[in-house]
XYZ file of C-alpha atoms in Angstrom:
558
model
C 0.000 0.000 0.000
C 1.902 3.163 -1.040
C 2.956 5.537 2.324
C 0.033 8.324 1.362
C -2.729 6.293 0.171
C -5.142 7.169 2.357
C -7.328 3.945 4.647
C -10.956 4.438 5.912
C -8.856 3.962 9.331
C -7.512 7.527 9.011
C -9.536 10.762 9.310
C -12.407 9.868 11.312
C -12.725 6.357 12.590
C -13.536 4.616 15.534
C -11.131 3.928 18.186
C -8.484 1.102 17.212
C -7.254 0.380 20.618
C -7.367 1.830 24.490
C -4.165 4.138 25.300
C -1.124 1.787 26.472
C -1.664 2.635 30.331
C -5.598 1.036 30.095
C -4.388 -1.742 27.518
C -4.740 -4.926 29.136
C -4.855 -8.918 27.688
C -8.431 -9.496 26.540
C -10.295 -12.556 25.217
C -10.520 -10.650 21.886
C -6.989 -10.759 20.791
C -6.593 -12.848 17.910
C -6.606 -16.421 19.614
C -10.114 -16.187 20.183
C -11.257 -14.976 17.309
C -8.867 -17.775 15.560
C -11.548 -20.669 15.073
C -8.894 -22.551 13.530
C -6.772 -22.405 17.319
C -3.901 -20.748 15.569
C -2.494 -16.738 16.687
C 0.067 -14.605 14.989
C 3.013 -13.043 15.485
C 1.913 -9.763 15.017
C 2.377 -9.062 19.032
C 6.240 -8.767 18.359
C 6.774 -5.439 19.041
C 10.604 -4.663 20.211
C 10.156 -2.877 23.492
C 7.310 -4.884 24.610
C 9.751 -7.992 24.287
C 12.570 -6.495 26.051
C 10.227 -5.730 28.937
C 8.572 -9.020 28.934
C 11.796 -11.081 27.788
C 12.598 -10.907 31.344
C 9.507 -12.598 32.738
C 10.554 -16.522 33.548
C 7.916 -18.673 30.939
C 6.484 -21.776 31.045
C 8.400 -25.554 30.643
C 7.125 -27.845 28.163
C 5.127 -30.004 30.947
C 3.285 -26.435 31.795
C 2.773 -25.565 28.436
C 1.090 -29.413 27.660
C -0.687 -28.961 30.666
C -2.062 -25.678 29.815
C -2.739 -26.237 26.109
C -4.285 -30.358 26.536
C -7.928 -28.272 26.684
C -7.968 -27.856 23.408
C -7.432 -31.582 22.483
C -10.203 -32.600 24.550
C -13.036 -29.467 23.175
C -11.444 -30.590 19.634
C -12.205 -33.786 20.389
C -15.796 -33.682 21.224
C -15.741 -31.603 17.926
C -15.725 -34.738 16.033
C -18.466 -36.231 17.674
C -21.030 -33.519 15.997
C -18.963 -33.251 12.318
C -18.751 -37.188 11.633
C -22.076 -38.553 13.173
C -23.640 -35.385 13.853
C -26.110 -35.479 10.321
C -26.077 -39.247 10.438
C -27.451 -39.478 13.571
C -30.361 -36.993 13.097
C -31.284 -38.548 9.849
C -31.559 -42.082 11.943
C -33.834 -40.435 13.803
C -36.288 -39.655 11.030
C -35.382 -36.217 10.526
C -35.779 -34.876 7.246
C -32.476 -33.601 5.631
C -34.065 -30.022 5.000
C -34.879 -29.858 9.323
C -31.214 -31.189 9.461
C -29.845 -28.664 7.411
C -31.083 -25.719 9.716
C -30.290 -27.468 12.640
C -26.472 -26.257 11.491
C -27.951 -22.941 12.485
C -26.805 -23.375 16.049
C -22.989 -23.910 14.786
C -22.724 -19.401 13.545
C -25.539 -18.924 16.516
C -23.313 -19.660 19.122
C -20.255 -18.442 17.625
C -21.798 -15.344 16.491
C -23.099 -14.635 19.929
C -21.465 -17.097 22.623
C -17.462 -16.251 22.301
C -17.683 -12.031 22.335
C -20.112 -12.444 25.505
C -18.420 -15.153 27.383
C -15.300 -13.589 26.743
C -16.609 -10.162 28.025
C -18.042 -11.838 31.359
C -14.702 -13.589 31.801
C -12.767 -10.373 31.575
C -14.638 -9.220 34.838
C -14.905 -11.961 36.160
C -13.300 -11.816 40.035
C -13.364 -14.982 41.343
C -10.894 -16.770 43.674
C -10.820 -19.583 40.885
C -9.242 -17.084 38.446
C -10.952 -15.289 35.299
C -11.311 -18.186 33.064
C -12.056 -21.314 35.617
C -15.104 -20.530 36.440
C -15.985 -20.280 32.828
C -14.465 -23.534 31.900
C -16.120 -25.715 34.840
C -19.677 -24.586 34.452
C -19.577 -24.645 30.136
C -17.510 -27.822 30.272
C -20.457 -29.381 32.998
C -23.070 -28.466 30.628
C -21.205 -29.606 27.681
C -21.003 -33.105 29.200
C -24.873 -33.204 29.669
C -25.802 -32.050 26.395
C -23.646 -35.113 25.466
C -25.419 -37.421 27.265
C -28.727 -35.876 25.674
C -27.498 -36.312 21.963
C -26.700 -40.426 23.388
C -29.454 -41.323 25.065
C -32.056 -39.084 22.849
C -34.287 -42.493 22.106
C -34.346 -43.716 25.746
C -35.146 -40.030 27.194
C -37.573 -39.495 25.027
C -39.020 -42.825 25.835
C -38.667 -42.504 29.486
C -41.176 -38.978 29.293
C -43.606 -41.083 26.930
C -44.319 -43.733 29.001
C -44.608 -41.026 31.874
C -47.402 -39.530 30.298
C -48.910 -42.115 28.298
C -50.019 -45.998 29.054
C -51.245 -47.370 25.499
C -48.246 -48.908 23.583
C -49.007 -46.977 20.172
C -49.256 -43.813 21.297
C -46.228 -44.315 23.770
C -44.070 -45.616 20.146
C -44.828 -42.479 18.432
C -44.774 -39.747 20.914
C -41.479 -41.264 22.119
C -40.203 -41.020 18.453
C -41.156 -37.126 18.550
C -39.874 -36.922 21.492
C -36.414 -38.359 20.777
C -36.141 -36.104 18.063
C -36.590 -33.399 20.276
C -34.007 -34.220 22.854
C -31.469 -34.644 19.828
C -32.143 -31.567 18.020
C -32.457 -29.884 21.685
C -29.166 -31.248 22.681
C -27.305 -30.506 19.643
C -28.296 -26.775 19.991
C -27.362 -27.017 23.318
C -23.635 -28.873 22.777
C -22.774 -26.173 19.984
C -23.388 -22.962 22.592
C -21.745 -24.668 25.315
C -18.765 -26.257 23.596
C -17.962 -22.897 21.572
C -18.009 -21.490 24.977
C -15.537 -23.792 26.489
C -13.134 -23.269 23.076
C -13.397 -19.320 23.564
C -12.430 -19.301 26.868
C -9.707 -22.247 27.058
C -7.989 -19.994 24.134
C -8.220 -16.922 26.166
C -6.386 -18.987 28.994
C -3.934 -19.650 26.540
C -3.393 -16.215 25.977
C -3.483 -15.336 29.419
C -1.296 -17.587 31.157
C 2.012 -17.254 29.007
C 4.349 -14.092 28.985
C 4.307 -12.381 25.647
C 7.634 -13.639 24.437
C 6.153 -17.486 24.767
C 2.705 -17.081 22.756
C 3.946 -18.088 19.586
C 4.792 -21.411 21.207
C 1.881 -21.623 23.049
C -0.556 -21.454 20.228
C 1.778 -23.246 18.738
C 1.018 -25.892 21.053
C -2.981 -25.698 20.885
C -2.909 -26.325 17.418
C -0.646 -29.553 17.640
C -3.032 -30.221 20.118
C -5.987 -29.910 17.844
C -4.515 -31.720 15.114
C -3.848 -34.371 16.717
C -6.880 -34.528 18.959
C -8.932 -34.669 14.927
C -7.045 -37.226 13.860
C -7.548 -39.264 16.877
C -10.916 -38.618 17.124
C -11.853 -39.307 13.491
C -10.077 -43.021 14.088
C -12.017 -43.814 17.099
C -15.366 -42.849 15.026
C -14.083 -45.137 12.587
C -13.252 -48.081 14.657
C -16.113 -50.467 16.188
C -16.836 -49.448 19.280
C -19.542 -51.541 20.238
C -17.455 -54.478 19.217
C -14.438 -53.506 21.369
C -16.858 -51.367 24.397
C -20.105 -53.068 24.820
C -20.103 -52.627 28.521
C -20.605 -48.329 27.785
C -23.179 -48.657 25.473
C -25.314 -50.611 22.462
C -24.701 -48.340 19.567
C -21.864 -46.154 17.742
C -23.027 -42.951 18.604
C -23.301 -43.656 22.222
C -20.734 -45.280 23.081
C -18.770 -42.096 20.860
C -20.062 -39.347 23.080
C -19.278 -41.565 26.384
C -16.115 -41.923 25.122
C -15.769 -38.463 23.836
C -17.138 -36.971 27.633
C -13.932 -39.276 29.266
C -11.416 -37.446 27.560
C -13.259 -34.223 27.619
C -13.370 -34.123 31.156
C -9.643 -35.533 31.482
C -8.192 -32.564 29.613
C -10.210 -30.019 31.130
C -9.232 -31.315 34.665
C -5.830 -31.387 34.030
C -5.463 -27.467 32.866
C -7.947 -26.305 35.710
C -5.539 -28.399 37.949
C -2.459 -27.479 36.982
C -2.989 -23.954 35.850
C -2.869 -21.037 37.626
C -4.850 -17.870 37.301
C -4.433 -14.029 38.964
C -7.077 -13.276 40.172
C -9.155 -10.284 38.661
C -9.175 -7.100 40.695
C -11.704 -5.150 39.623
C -9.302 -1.799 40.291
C -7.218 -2.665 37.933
C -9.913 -2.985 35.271
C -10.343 0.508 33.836
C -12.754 -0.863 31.334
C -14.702 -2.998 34.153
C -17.588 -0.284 34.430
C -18.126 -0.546 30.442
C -21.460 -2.521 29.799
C -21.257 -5.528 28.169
C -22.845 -4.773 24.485
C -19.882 -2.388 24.097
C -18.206 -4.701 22.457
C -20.777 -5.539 19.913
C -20.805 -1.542 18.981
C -16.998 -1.634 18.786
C -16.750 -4.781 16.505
C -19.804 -2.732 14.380
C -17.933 0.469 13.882
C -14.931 -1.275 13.330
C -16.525 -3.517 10.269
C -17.799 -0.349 8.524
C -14.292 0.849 8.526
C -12.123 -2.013 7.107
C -8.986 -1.086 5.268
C -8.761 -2.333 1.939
C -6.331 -5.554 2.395
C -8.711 -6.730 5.283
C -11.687 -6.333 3.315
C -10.589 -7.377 -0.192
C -9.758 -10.647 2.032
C -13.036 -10.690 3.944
C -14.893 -10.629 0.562
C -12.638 -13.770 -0.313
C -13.271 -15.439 3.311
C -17.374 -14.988 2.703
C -17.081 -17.038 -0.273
C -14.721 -19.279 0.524
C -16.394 -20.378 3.727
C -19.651 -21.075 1.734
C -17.724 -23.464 -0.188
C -16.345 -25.366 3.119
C -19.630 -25.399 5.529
C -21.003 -27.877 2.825
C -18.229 -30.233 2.716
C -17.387 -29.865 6.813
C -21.438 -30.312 7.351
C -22.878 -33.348 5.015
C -19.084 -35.173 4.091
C -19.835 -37.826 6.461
C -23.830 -38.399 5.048
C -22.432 -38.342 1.699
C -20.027 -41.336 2.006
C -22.882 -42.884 3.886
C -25.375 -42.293 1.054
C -23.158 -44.010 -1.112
C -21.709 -46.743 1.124
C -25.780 -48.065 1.859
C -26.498 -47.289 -2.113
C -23.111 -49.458 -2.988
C -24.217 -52.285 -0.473
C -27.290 -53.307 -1.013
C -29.447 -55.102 2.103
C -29.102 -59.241 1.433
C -32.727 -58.945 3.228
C -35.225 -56.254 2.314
C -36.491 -56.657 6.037
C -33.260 -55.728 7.294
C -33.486 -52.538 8.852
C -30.647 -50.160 7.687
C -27.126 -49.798 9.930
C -26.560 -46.250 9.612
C -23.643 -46.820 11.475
C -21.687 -48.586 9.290
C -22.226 -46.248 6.657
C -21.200 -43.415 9.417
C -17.856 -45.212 10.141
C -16.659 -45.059 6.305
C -17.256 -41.389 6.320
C -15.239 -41.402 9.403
C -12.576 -43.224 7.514
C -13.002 -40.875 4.945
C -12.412 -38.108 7.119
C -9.904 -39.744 9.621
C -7.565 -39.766 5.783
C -8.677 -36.183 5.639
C -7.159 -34.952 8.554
C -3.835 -37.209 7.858
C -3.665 -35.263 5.074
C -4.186 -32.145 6.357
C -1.797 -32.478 9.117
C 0.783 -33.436 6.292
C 0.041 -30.691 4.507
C 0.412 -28.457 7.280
C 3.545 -28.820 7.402
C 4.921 -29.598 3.812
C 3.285 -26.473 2.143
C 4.358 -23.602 4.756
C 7.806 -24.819 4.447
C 7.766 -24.920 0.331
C 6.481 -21.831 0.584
C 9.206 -20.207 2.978
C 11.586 -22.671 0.687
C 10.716 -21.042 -2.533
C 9.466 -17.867 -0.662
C 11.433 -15.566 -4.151
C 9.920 -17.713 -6.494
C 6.054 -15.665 -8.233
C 4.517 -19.117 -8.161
C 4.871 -19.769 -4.432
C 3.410 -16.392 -3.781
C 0.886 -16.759 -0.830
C -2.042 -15.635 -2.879
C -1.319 -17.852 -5.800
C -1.069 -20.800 -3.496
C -4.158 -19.331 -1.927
C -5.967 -19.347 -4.682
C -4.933 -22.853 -6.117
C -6.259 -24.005 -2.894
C -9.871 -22.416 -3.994
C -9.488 -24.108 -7.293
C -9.073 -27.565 -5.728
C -11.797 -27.236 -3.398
C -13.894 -26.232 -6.842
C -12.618 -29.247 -8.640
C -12.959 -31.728 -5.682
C -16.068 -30.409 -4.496
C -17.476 -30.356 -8.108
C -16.306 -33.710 -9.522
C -18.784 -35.100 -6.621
C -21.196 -35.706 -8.998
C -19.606 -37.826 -11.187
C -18.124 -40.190 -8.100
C -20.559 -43.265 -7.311
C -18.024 -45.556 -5.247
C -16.697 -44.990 -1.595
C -13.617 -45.678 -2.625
C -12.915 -42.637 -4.959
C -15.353 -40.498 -2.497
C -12.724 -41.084 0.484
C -9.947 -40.038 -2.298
C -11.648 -36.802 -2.643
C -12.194 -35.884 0.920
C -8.480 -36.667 1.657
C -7.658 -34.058 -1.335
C -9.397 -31.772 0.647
C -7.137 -32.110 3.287
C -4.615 -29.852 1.072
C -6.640 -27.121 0.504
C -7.872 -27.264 4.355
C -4.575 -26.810 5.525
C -4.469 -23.918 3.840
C -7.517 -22.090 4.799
C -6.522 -22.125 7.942
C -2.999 -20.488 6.909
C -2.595 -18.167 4.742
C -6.059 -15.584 5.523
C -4.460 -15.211 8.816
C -0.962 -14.806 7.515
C -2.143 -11.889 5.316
C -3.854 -10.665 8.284
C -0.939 -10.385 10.042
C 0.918 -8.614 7.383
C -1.607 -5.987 7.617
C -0.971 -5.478 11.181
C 2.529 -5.998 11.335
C 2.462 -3.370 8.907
C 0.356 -0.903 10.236
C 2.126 -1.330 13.381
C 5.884 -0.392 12.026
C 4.705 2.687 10.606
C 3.328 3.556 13.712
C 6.810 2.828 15.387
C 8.754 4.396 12.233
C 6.493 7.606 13.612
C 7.382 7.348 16.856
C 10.941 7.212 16.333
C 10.660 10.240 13.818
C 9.343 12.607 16.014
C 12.597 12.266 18.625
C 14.602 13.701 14.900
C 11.960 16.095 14.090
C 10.715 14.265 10.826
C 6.780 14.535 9.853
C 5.160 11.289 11.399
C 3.420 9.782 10.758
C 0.335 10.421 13.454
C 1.007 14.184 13.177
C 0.306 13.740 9.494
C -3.252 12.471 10.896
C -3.857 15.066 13.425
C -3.276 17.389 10.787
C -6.711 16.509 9.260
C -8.544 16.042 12.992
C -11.026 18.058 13.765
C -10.573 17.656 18.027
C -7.996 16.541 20.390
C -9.649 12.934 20.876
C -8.967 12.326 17.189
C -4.964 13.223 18.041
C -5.006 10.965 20.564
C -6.577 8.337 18.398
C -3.782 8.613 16.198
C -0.972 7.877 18.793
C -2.563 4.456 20.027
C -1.501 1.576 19.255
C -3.254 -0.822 16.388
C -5.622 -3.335 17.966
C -5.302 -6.015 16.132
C -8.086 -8.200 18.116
C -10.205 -5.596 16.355
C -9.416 -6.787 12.371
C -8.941 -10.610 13.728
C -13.190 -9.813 15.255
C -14.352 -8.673 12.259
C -12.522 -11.257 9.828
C -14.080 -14.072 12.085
C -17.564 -12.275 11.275
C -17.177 -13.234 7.682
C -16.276 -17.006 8.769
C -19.805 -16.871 10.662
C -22.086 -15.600 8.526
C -21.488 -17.815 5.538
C -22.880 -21.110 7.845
C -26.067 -19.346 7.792
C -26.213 -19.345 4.172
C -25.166 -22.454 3.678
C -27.926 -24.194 6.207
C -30.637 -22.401 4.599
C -29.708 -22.743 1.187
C -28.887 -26.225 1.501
C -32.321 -26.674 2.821
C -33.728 -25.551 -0.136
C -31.146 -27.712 -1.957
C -32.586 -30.994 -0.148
C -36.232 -30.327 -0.620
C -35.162 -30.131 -4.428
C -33.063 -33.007 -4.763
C -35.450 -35.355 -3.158
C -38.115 -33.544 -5.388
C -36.009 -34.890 -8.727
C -35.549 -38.169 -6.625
C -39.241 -38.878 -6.550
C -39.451 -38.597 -10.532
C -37.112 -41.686 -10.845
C -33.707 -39.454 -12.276
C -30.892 -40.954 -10.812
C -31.771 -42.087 -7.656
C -28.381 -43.599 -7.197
C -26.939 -39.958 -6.055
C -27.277 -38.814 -2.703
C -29.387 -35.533 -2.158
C -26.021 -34.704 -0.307
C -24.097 -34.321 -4.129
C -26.163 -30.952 -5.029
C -25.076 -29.621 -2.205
C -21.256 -30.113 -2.274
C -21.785 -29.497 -5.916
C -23.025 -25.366 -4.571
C -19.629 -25.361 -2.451
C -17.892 -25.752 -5.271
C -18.906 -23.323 -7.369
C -18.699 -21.102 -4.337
C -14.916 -22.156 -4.259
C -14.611 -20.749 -7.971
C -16.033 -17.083 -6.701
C -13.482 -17.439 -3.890
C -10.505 -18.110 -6.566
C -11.792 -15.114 -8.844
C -12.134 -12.862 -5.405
C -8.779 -13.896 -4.849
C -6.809 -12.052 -7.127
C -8.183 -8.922 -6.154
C -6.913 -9.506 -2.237
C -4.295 -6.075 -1.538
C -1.707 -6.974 0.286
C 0.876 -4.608 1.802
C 3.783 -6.672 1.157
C 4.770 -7.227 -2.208
């Protein structure tokens, strides 16, 4: 961006950032805001590291300790993506009902993370600022688990409470399961994104600045590896190998899936220690808690052009992956069950066994991604002089595969060559959750040493750069404005609104998208397809608008 081009951030704006002696470490720095549990560097600012250089950090047993959270919240993750659709569908569910039952997924992040992180930040208890938070949203968590397991016998148990003849017991429990599951599933999205908001605000908490790179670091190893793990055990048999926890997949998943859950949690509340929150020190305690929402607002209708030409990418993008991340699993199931036709036409249908190749499919998936994790970022710093290892041409070959994998769905009719292309996707996955953030950071890495080039120019008497701004202010606020520092929590709050909003697209255009298919189903063309193909077919040419948005993105580094 050339030096006086200038940004809707200049002139009148809203306020980037409080002045450096009310600054203080919130749960909407960049972590949070991260859903893919990966920050940036962009907190390296030279004398904040000398200062904080000399604060002692954590060892490697504190930092596994502190970071093991997110393994188990990623964990339980898997439970919803890989039998999440399945399961509703055994339940009778139509797949339009299912689709806006993905609602609660942007719901919850939308609204859960900015207020539990504002409640956390004054929060004063003895426990810490984040404990608290964790306990009571991990409790809940574990009993909305329990309601998406035992849905059937729940709903059961309250039909037979209220009801004596057998029929009308049968179908009022059937409603009734349904109800619990959908209920529950509502219920385990709010409370699990609330648990993942605050466990990475911990994470940003606990270590000194100099250590957060490793940190997050950390989470996302933790992540990774907590998908991969979790995707096997969806895969395996569990019913075979744990019959005493339960007589079916899904239950004996979320049993399994509370165990570690409540292991990981335990050991970070155990081992981790908090300050607790004086209220004194809070200058910002006495804000009300909607503040935020107006800050996030005023700072979305003021993005600077590199943020937004990336947002506009993001939107697009993410309406390309919600389809894929939502109705993979059902997919591979749809054509597992229409590949393996029932010896017996009494035989009622095993949706589990079609669930466990998606898993399979998906377990490859994340193998892949993983691998590609770390393969690409390297070529990339590798060949970092090289035009065709630019970050936005890898970024946008990434769109392009998701277009062709996504696309080609229709043409695939064997599980075989379905699990190929969800482990392609694993490349382009990796990627996603790479390089927007990396050109986020370059914006406010950027920003930032122009603001410290200023600094430094007005001990020589050179035009800075804020007195350049105050030139053009109207009143002293605005001046002052212009000397704070660049909140990058800010950009990182409003990018994440443009991962949100997409998911509610997607769930109610894919509803549409159902009601259609199985409309064309019912007049005998190709019934072998699953209803799921339009769907993943509209994510792909979503991923083609992303590629052509793409080339437009500004960045500041060239």
């Amino acid at each position: 961006m050339p030096e006086n081009t200038q940004t809707p951030l200049l002139g009148k704006k809203p306020p980037v950032s409080r002045p450096k002696n009310q600054r203080r470490r919130s749960s909407f720095e960049a972590s949070t805001y991260n859903s893919a549990g990966r920050a940036l560097s962009y907190t390296k600012k030279k004398q904040v590291l000398d200062e904080d250089s000399n604060i002692p950090g954590l060892n490697l047993l504190q930092m596994l300790c502190l970071t093991v959270c997110m393994a188990g919240v990623q964990f339980t993750w898997t439970v919803e993506l890989s039998y999440g659709t399945p399961y509703l569908l055994s339940l009778d569910l139509s797949k339009e009902l299912t689709a806006l039952v993905w609602l609660a997924g942007p719901l919850s992040g939308l609204l859960v993370q900015p207020l539990i992180g504002a409640f956390s930040d004054k929060c004063t208890s003895s426990l810490g600022k984040r404990r608290p938070f964790i306990i009571s949203a991990g409790a809940l968590t574990c009993i909305s688990m329990v309601g998406v397991a035992y849905a059937k016998e729940i709903g059961h148990t309250f039909a037979q409470f209220f009801h004596d003849e057998p029929d009308v017991i049968q179908r009022v429990a059937h409603d009734n399961a349904i109800i619990v599951a959908v209920a529950s599933f509502y219920f385990l999205d709010f409370t699990l994104n609330a648990v993942q908001a605050i466990c990475r605000a911990l994470i940003l908490d606990i270590p000194p600045l100099w250590q957060q790179d490793d940190a997050n670091a950390w989470s996302a190893r933790m992540s990774n590896l907590a998908m991969v793990i979790g995707y096997f055990v969806g895969f395996v048999d569990l019913v075979k190998y744990l019959p005493w926890i339960g007589n079916s997949q899904v239950k004996v998943f979320c049993i399994v899936a509370i165990i570690v859950f409540v292991v990981t949690l335990a050991i970070t509340c155990v081992t981790t220690k908090e300050k607790v929150n004086d209220k004194k020190e809070d200058l910002d305690a006495n804000q009300p808690w909607y503040s935020t929402f107006f800050y996030i607002w005023r700072a979305f209708r003021f993005l600077p052009k590199p943020i937004q030409t990336l947002c506009n990418t993001q939107f697009f993008a993410w309406m390309g992956w919600f389809p894929f991340l939502f109705y993979s699993t059902q997919w591979v199931s749809d054509i597992y069950f229409a590949t393996h036709l029932k010896t017996e036409p009494e035989m009622p249908i095993d949706w589990a066994e079609g669930t466990r190749a998606g898993s399979f499919a998906l377990l490859c998936y994340s193998i892949i991604s993983v691998l590609a994790g770390l393969v690409i970022p390297a070529l990339a710093n590798q060949f970092k002089h090289v035009k065709a290892f630019s970050l936005l041409n890898i970024y946008t070959l990434s769109h392009l595969t998701v277009a062709i994998a996504l696309i080609s769905a229709y043409f695939v009719r064997s599980v075989t060559w379905a699990t190929v292309i969800l482990a392609i996707m694993g490349i382009p996955w990796a990627i996603v959750l790479w390089i927007p953030f990396s050109l986020v950071g370059e914006y406010v890495s950027y920003e930032d040493e122009k603001r410290q080039t200023a600094i430094q120019s007005t001990t020589t008497g050179a035009p800075s750069y804020a007195s350049i701004v105050a030139v053009g202010s109207s009143n002293e606020e605005e001046r002052q404005e212009s000397n704070d520092e660049f909140d990058a929590g800010m950009i990182l709050g409003v990018h994440n609104m443009y991962i949100v909003f997409p998911q509610f697209a997607v769930a109610i255009v894919s509803s549409f998208i159902f009601a259609a298919a199985d409309a064309i189903k019912d007049g005998d063309k190709d019934k072998d397809m699953s209803s799921v193909t339009p769907v993943l077919v509209f994510g792909g040419l979503m991923a083609l608008i992303a590629a052509a948005f793409s080339r437009y993105i500004v960045r500041v580094i060239t």
